[in-house]
């Protein structure tokens, strides 16, 4: 039992945090008798509206424009973003970026004439009325609005919308016969108006069941990670999605149990047996770790290349990849595991996969080349192993690589170069280029009737010696990045633009006449090079941004020029005559650009930034706006606040100023270097300290591991400060000593290492796999708990300090943890430190949650009987005979909840059991 207490801190910390963050529905303390009490409580119970840490809802607080669209999206289950955020003050990385994109795609929001959305501005009642009108597609009318005493205050653009919502019963006036159109809408009004809108639209206030969460690596959100969902213990992908700019993902799923994986090119993460209940959204964080990156190729039983085949690597979980046109694949998987490898016959995709190999041993993280995988099936020679078989009408793409005439409609789905190296490939038909958002394709020496570009990277789709006889169509749909299309020694008769795009006419390249279609409304079209044809903007286009890159000449611009709301012009670009109206404004913003500079704090320079920088936003011309965007807001925010990196050394950041007057816009960039702090662990958090320990562990040689095992029992806790740091260095964990950690943290780290050493086996590789797996479980659980606490303004440092204090309490014997009463002792230790030591933030949250739990279950005879006379902490309001909550009460309540078999409590019960069992994994009893 002696060794076991060394990690009791980790488990007891997570246990108490789990107790303080259970989402029990409860009546808000400030709603009794409020006119909107019923709707607000209904929305709260469904998870559509939340309150504050003090138990209030604050129904009369204002709602920002960003908050309102987020509320609309959640209530109406709108989640299909895709419209680019052309608003100058809505940037990727901001929490509301995706919400605004969804709202814009749904067509119910608009911005201001200056190109802004003003997300943090309180939304007015007349703005909310217009949104509801667009959302429900109500017939606008001014009938009845004159009856309001303040009708003269209703702006012309809002009159039809206000008439529509008033006549539909969605919004009402006030007792004094006013509507108050300019007044900010309150939280209560927002909920009630949207509740009425839902019911008017024939919908109930429900929540789509599913899973949502965030993917992180070393505590940082990871964008564009691929998240896949499987039925629990299955190897077939049900759904997959990429994380947004904030690392978030979401799946709508029916009730059930699922496995999740997340992956980038070099990291992976997973979570097994994630439960989803009816009408509930399960939150599940996914933490990435360094992956083993496997490369290889797949052949069929006749030794033919198998193209476009799905391959599944299963160890629980499953990781999936697809072979390319040459039968090659690359996949990131968990290191130090054994895998069963299955391949699907691309000609018979609906059939069960072939087990290619069992017991594939994968070594440590890093690149690994596999021997050729040999499937037991045969692909059809006519398809060459390509997808589809069975008489597909899509011909093999390889034929266009040969000179000659080829008839048919061809599709490119993978990156690469297509077309003959010499001679000409003539396609009588069409060519579709669709390699995905990160795909890069070059086509050369091809004559073709029509080309459609459906996806591609910003770096880019290249046409070399290509002739498009009829039309090039660009429609990348909801792809986040702009595809870049470059023409070199190529000619296109007509280019039809239906989405965001970068068109670059390089040497000898032409796009012909360019037609910007209505589908491109709200998008950004960037032109680079010389355009001698006519660019025509279709009727119906609004909110278009036209970007003229460096050295660009646009000869003719025609059509719906008023649909262009923003013109971004490089210094050496030439305006077409149709844009002469902005010439004066362009001269103004160019002059502002020439004189614009950032100001550094005393002692700082452009290559040595240690303090906040001043980013000017005010100009002598009040009609000129200057906004800033940082390429790395984790280091320098958009207002110039500097946060020096604690890991990874110095960071280079690009600060971009957008200077605008009217439609005329110019860009100026500054590249600065922010000096790193170079601390390890990266920050004062339990997760960072565990990561530092894990880093040291992963670097151990076999000899170092043997040495650690041999001396682990000498790593006792009564060592002096000097002896502790020396022991850390001798144990192969010198990376932890290269910090300013306190003696308490060092003592905790040493005890954790000692406990981990007892887990290990003789072989260092096997030991690293086992121990790292347990650390990752703990880090994931800890990350999820801390994420829940953020809503109460509790940060990781607060939790970390509590954890170190709790560990010290156990270590010094003030908190007893014994083998016979292990779980009970853990609860009591956690509660003792929370109540009786200096941790006011966590104690406030714990007390609030406990009080709300009692209130919510006051009518529950079993639970109220257990909780009767129990208080979180005695104070002046306590009654005679009141008793403070302890482990006995917690365990009785847990047992009662377990007996009900109610999915609402599964998360709490599973977390408690998981942490207790995990402690036994770390420290088995002797």
PDB file of C-alpha atoms in Angstrom, residues 86 88 524 543-547 563-568 658 660 662-665:
ATOM      1  CA  UNK A  86     -16.258  38.020 -45.670  1.00  0.00           C
ATOM      2  CA  UNK A  88     -13.615  41.984 -41.735  1.00  0.00           C
ATOM      3  CA  UNK A 524     -13.477  36.259 -52.487  1.00  0.00           C
ATOM      4  CA  UNK A 543     -20.911  40.996 -50.917  1.00  0.00           C
ATOM      5  CA  UNK A 544     -18.198  39.950 -53.391  1.00  0.00           C
ATOM      6  CA  UNK A 545     -14.560  40.680 -52.511  1.00  0.00           C
ATOM      7  CA  UNK A 546     -12.320  41.287 -55.530  1.00  0.00           C
ATOM      8  CA  UNK A 547      -8.613  40.967 -54.801  1.00  0.00           C
ATOM      9  CA  UNK A 563     -22.275  43.621 -56.157  1.00  0.00           C
ATOM     10  CA  UNK A 564     -18.579  44.054 -55.311  1.00  0.00           C
ATOM     11  CA  UNK A 565     -18.439  45.313 -51.723  1.00  0.00           C
ATOM     12  CA  UNK A 566     -14.693  45.167 -51.204  1.00  0.00           C
ATOM     13  CA  UNK A 567     -11.741  45.681 -53.568  1.00  0.00           C
ATOM     14  CA  UNK A 568      -8.320  44.666 -52.213  1.00  0.00           C
ATOM     15  CA  UNK A 658      -6.197  45.713 -43.467  1.00  0.00           C
ATOM     16  CA  UNK A 660     -10.028  50.273 -45.902  1.00  0.00           C
ATOM     17  CA  UNK A 662     -15.255  52.687 -48.885  1.00  0.00           C
ATOM     18  CA  UNK A 663     -14.629  49.712 -51.158  1.00  0.00           C
ATOM     19  CA  UNK A 664     -10.892  50.365 -51.508  1.00  0.00           C
ATOM     20  CA  UNK A 665      -8.703  48.073 -49.418  1.00  0.00           C
TER      21      UNK A 665
END
